Structures are given as structure tokens and as C-alpha cells.
């Protein structure tokens, strides 16, 4: 008999969850499969994760799909990753429309192969008026790169006399990041047991709670998400003050 799904209600404010989808290669290796099949399975898992987050009322989700450092991998693995991403959008775009998801891409798309880039741009365009939830895919994304770009954009506006130095505050700077308009990250989840940020959302994670789970991303199901949310719910968030949130 199938196990009954766990009942869970999220009772702590959680606007933005960010995932580092790690462990695909190890997941495949454990099964005697080529690494890229781990990435394939990872992309197939995404839809479930959207559904699960929405079930718990989380409406902004970020996913680390490819870092600025992932270009250091073998070309064959990179090619597979791009293909699976394309397949993901082609397969899921109607579903994304049906749940009212707005797709954002954070990262420098100019280095992404043209065909994959066009599929991404098309998904952004098609979903731009959706407002039920936001799915932010971090692709060729690196936080340091993002911050340097933002600094350059601010410097350029200053040079052109569009802003004064006094106008450059945290809010203004954040508006130059890829994630402009998205709320700060409340919960950052990294799968596969690694405990580091790997250049992910350094600014946006300033007051995020971090949860590291040993579960590898291709196995990260509803139960695994609930475990992370329970852990999040047990934390005291103080934001430098004395009150617990
Ligand atoms: C994460 O899985 C996906 C990407 C980095 C694109 P990995 O490919 O890093 O899997 P492991 O860490 O080698 O197991
Ligand atoms: C981080 O995972 C990047 C993504 C999940 C896309 P990595 O597997 O590339 O990170 P490191 O190299 O272990 O830090
Ligand atoms: Mg990894």
C-alpha cells in the first residue's frame, strides 16, 4: 500500500526559497549511470518541486542551474546540461503558464548557446505577465559577477549624471542585480551534503536561513522538502534585533 503523504502546514513567513541543486553527478554514479543522466533526472524533478513549494504557499523560488564556474566541466557534460534545460522549457512551458508562473533568468545569457538562449528568452517573454509565482533560474550565474556588473551599472549612471552618490543606497544597488524586484532569500537549501555557497546569491542570502540536506537533488522529493521546512520553522530569525521571527 502506498504511504500516505505527510501532512504539513508552513507557519513561518517564507517568501523566497533558493535551491542549490547539487549531487546529480553522484546520484548517477551510484547507479552506474553517466553523470549527465543525473542532470536529466534533476530537470525532471523540477516540476514536482514547483508544485510542492506552491502547496506550502512559497511563491518565489530560485534554482541554481549553472554557475559561472561550471564552464570548467567537460564540454560534453555542458552540452548535455544545456540540452536538458531546453527540453525542460519545451516540456513545461504550458504547465508554467497554467500555474501563472513568471520565469526569470539570473545570469549572463550571452555565453549560453544560441538555441538554448532563445528557448530561455521565449519562456521569459511568454510568462512575463504572469503573477501567481516567480521561478528564477540562475544560469551562467555567479554572485561576484552579478555584483561587479551592478557596480558598473551604478558607476555608469553616476558618470552620466543620472544619480548622485547619496542616492546610491542598498535599495538602489539591489535594483541593479539580476534579482531586482525579488524579495530577499528566506531559506537557502543545498542538497547532497556540501556545505558551501559556491558563489550563489551572496547579497540576497544576507539574512537567509541555511539548511543543508544529505539528499541528492534527483531524490529531493516532497518529504525531503518538508524536512527542510520543518528545520526552517524551528529557527529563530532575529535580523540583528532581539525579537524572534
Ligand atoms: C549539480 O550537480 C548540478 C550542476 C552543477 C549543474 P553536480 O553535477 O555538481 O553533481 P555532483 O556534485 O558532481 O554530484
Ligand atoms: C554549484 O554546484 C552550482 C550548481 C548547483 C549549479 P557545484 O557542484 O558546481 O559546486 P562546487 O564546485 O561543489 O562548489
Ligand atoms: Mg556538485
XYZ file of C-alpha atoms and ligand atoms in Angstrom:
274
model
C 0.000 0.000 0.000
C 1.306 3.463 -0.894
C 2.423 5.560 2.057
C 0.121 8.434 2.935
C 1.669 11.825 2.167
C 2.820 13.719 5.257
C 0.506 16.499 6.379
C 2.383 19.735 6.809
C 1.480 23.392 7.092
C 4.152 26.066 6.903
C 3.564 28.562 9.656
C 6.547 30.859 9.283
C 6.760 33.593 6.669
C 8.752 32.296 3.712
C 8.629 34.461 0.614
C 11.679 33.237 -1.241
C 13.312 29.803 -1.203
C 16.592 29.295 -3.041
C 17.955 25.885 -4.007
C 21.454 24.738 -4.858
C 20.530 21.639 -6.804
C 23.651 19.605 -6.081
C 24.569 15.936 -6.237
C 23.335 14.997 -9.715
C 26.670 13.501 -10.753
C 26.992 11.416 -7.581
C 23.380 10.275 -7.889
C 24.115 8.936 -11.374
C 27.453 7.398 -10.408
C 25.858 5.474 -7.545
C 23.554 3.874 -10.099
C 26.334 3.108 -12.574
C 24.970 5.728 -14.984
C 26.796 8.501 -16.852
C 26.798 11.825 -14.942
C 24.575 13.535 -17.460
C 21.660 11.232 -16.648
C 21.752 12.738 -13.168
C 21.177 16.138 -14.742
C 18.327 14.723 -16.834
C 16.610 13.364 -13.749
C 17.261 16.670 -11.951
C 15.403 18.609 -14.641
C 12.527 16.141 -14.497
C 12.241 16.756 -10.745
C 11.748 20.485 -11.090
C 8.034 20.419 -11.777
C 7.410 18.461 -8.573
C 9.427 20.995 -6.636
C 7.367 23.881 -8.036
C 4.173 22.075 -7.048
C 5.472 21.264 -3.585
C 6.602 24.843 -2.907
C 3.274 26.203 -4.120
C 1.411 23.760 -1.897
C 3.154 25.377 1.090
C 2.468 28.906 -0.126
C 6.025 29.719 -1.269
C 5.749 31.915 -4.336
C 9.337 32.894 -5.179
C 11.802 30.106 -5.941
C 15.372 30.321 -7.176
C 17.248 27.404 -8.690
C 20.987 27.246 -9.299
C 21.199 25.561 -12.678
C 24.682 26.513 -13.936
C 27.385 28.581 -12.296
C 29.987 30.829 -13.886
C 32.497 28.201 -12.689
C 30.656 25.269 -14.277
C 32.302 26.130 -17.625
C 35.292 24.283 -16.143
C 33.473 20.971 -16.686
C 33.975 18.710 -19.729
C 32.295 20.148 -22.848
C 30.206 17.008 -23.260
C 28.629 17.486 -19.808
C 27.986 21.178 -20.514
C 26.298 20.295 -23.821
C 24.032 17.798 -22.082
C 23.129 20.334 -19.390
C 22.104 22.893 -21.998
C 20.065 20.290 -23.896
C 18.216 19.221 -20.765
C 17.448 22.818 -19.904
C 15.993 23.338 -23.351
C 13.956 20.154 -23.034
C 12.724 21.354 -19.663
C 11.323 24.596 -21.081
C 9.822 22.896 -24.126
C 8.176 20.260 -21.957
C 6.973 22.530 -19.139
C 6.109 25.880 -20.704
C 2.383 25.158 -20.998
C 2.334 23.902 -17.435
C 4.198 27.001 -16.252
C 1.582 29.143 -17.978
C -1.209 27.120 -16.361
C 0.108 27.816 -12.842
C 0.714 31.500 -13.627
C 4.486 31.289 -13.172
C 6.703 34.132 -14.268
C 10.111 32.885 -15.439
C 13.156 34.966 -14.640
C 16.697 34.091 -15.591
C 19.543 35.413 -13.462
C 22.907 35.278 -15.164
C 24.753 36.232 -18.317
C 22.845 34.632 -21.168
C 25.276 35.923 -23.804
C 27.587 32.933 -23.318
C 24.765 30.393 -23.437
C 24.487 28.559 -26.808
C 22.147 30.486 -29.112
C 19.487 27.808 -29.370
C 19.217 27.340 -25.601
C 19.316 31.104 -25.082
C 16.394 31.601 -27.466
C 14.308 28.994 -25.667
C 15.034 30.784 -22.362
C 14.186 34.207 -23.807
C 10.978 32.818 -25.241
C 9.968 31.426 -21.811
C 10.670 34.815 -20.206
C 8.611 36.598 -22.851
C 5.678 34.181 -22.734
C 5.406 34.272 -18.954
C 6.159 37.951 -18.360
C 2.608 38.947 -17.403
C 2.118 36.024 -15.000
C 1.989 36.929 -11.345
C 0.988 33.888 -9.265
C 4.584 32.865 -8.596
C 8.090 33.591 -9.775
C 10.618 30.960 -10.824
C 14.120 32.365 -11.020
C 16.593 30.142 -12.835
C 20.217 31.036 -12.161
C 22.044 30.225 -15.358
C 25.663 31.126 -16.024
C 25.213 32.846 -12.709
C 27.917 33.909 -10.268
C 27.288 36.238 -7.397
C 30.589 38.052 -7.711
C 29.982 38.588 -11.402
C 26.485 39.899 -10.606
C 27.802 42.343 -8.000
C 30.561 43.633 -10.289
C 28.010 44.190 -13.072
C 25.747 46.076 -10.667
C 28.667 48.235 -9.529
C 29.475 49.041 -13.150
C 25.849 49.927 -13.907
C 25.746 52.286 -10.928
C 29.092 53.860 -11.909
C 27.824 54.404 -15.450
C 24.688 56.172 -14.230
C 26.789 58.315 -11.927
C 29.144 59.174 -14.777
C 26.203 60.239 -16.924
C 24.905 62.425 -14.109
C 21.709 60.368 -13.698
C 22.268 59.797 -9.965
C 24.162 61.392 -7.115
C 26.418 59.468 -4.730
C 23.900 59.972 -1.931
C 21.222 58.218 -3.967
C 23.286 55.022 -4.101
C 21.909 53.056 -1.173
C 21.201 49.359 -0.592
C 17.813 49.528 -2.266
C 19.208 51.255 -5.313
C 22.138 48.860 -5.593
C 19.824 45.844 -5.289
C 17.785 47.199 -8.190
C 20.846 46.657 -10.418
C 21.200 42.974 -9.534
C 19.745 40.206 -11.709
C 17.225 39.591 -8.932
C 15.852 43.164 -8.955
C 12.344 43.219 -7.542
C 12.536 39.775 -5.912
C 12.322 39.528 -2.124
C 15.437 38.582 -0.126
C 16.027 34.865 0.257
C 14.441 33.475 3.441
C 15.624 29.883 3.118
C 18.612 28.568 1.189
C 18.656 24.792 0.714
C 21.671 22.925 -0.614
C 21.298 19.253 -1.385
C 23.936 16.472 -1.419
C 25.654 17.285 1.872
C 28.024 20.002 0.653
C 28.061 22.988 2.985
C 29.115 25.999 0.959
C 27.548 28.735 -1.153
C 29.580 28.227 -4.353
C 29.113 31.861 -5.405
C 25.306 31.780 -5.047
C 23.163 34.819 -4.177
C 25.682 36.314 -1.732
C 23.810 39.609 -1.459
C 20.329 38.075 -1.423
C 21.230 35.497 1.239
C 22.364 38.148 3.749
C 19.779 37.058 6.341
C 18.676 33.736 4.890
C 18.493 30.596 6.975
C 20.692 27.838 5.545
C 19.638 24.206 5.504
C 21.991 21.531 4.188
C 20.443 18.175 3.438
C 22.318 14.975 2.535
C 19.607 14.113 -0.026
C 20.907 14.404 -3.585
C 18.877 16.679 -5.840
C 17.393 13.914 -8.057
C 15.955 12.366 -4.857
C 14.737 15.659 -3.383
C 11.030 14.921 -3.082
C 8.130 16.383 -1.090
C 9.210 14.582 2.103
C 12.749 15.973 1.809
C 11.376 19.481 1.272
C 9.118 19.131 4.326
C 12.161 18.159 6.433
C 13.914 21.361 5.308
C 10.828 23.468 6.015
C 10.474 21.967 9.491
C 14.084 22.857 10.198
C 13.478 26.399 8.884
C 10.390 26.714 11.019
C 12.372 25.816 14.145
C 14.898 28.629 13.646
C 14.820 31.978 15.425
C 15.303 34.772 12.952
C 16.378 37.946 14.663
C 17.769 40.150 11.891
C 20.186 41.716 14.343
C 17.427 42.624 16.802
C 16.167 40.786 19.838
C 12.734 39.695 18.698
C 12.332 36.258 17.192
C 10.520 35.891 13.960
C 24.737 19.895 -9.614
O 25.132 18.558 -9.618
C 24.363 20.386 -10.981
C 25.299 21.336 -11.585
C 26.361 21.810 -11.020
C 24.981 21.779 -12.908
P 26.646 18.156 -9.825
O 26.888 17.880 -11.279
O 27.547 19.170 -9.238
O 26.733 16.796 -9.023
P 27.942 16.317 -8.126
O 28.191 17.379 -7.103
O 29.112 16.133 -9.037
O 27.453 15.049 -7.528
C 27.017 24.623 -7.546
O 27.345 23.283 -7.560
C 26.431 25.031 -8.859
C 25.132 24.453 -9.204
C 24.419 23.644 -8.468
C 24.621 24.850 -10.489
P 28.811 22.777 -7.893
O 28.776 21.297 -7.790
O 29.274 23.344 -9.180
O 29.663 23.436 -6.718
P 31.069 23.038 -6.107
O 32.054 23.010 -7.237
O 30.920 21.687 -5.487
O 31.359 24.104 -5.108
Mg 28.279 19.412 -7.351
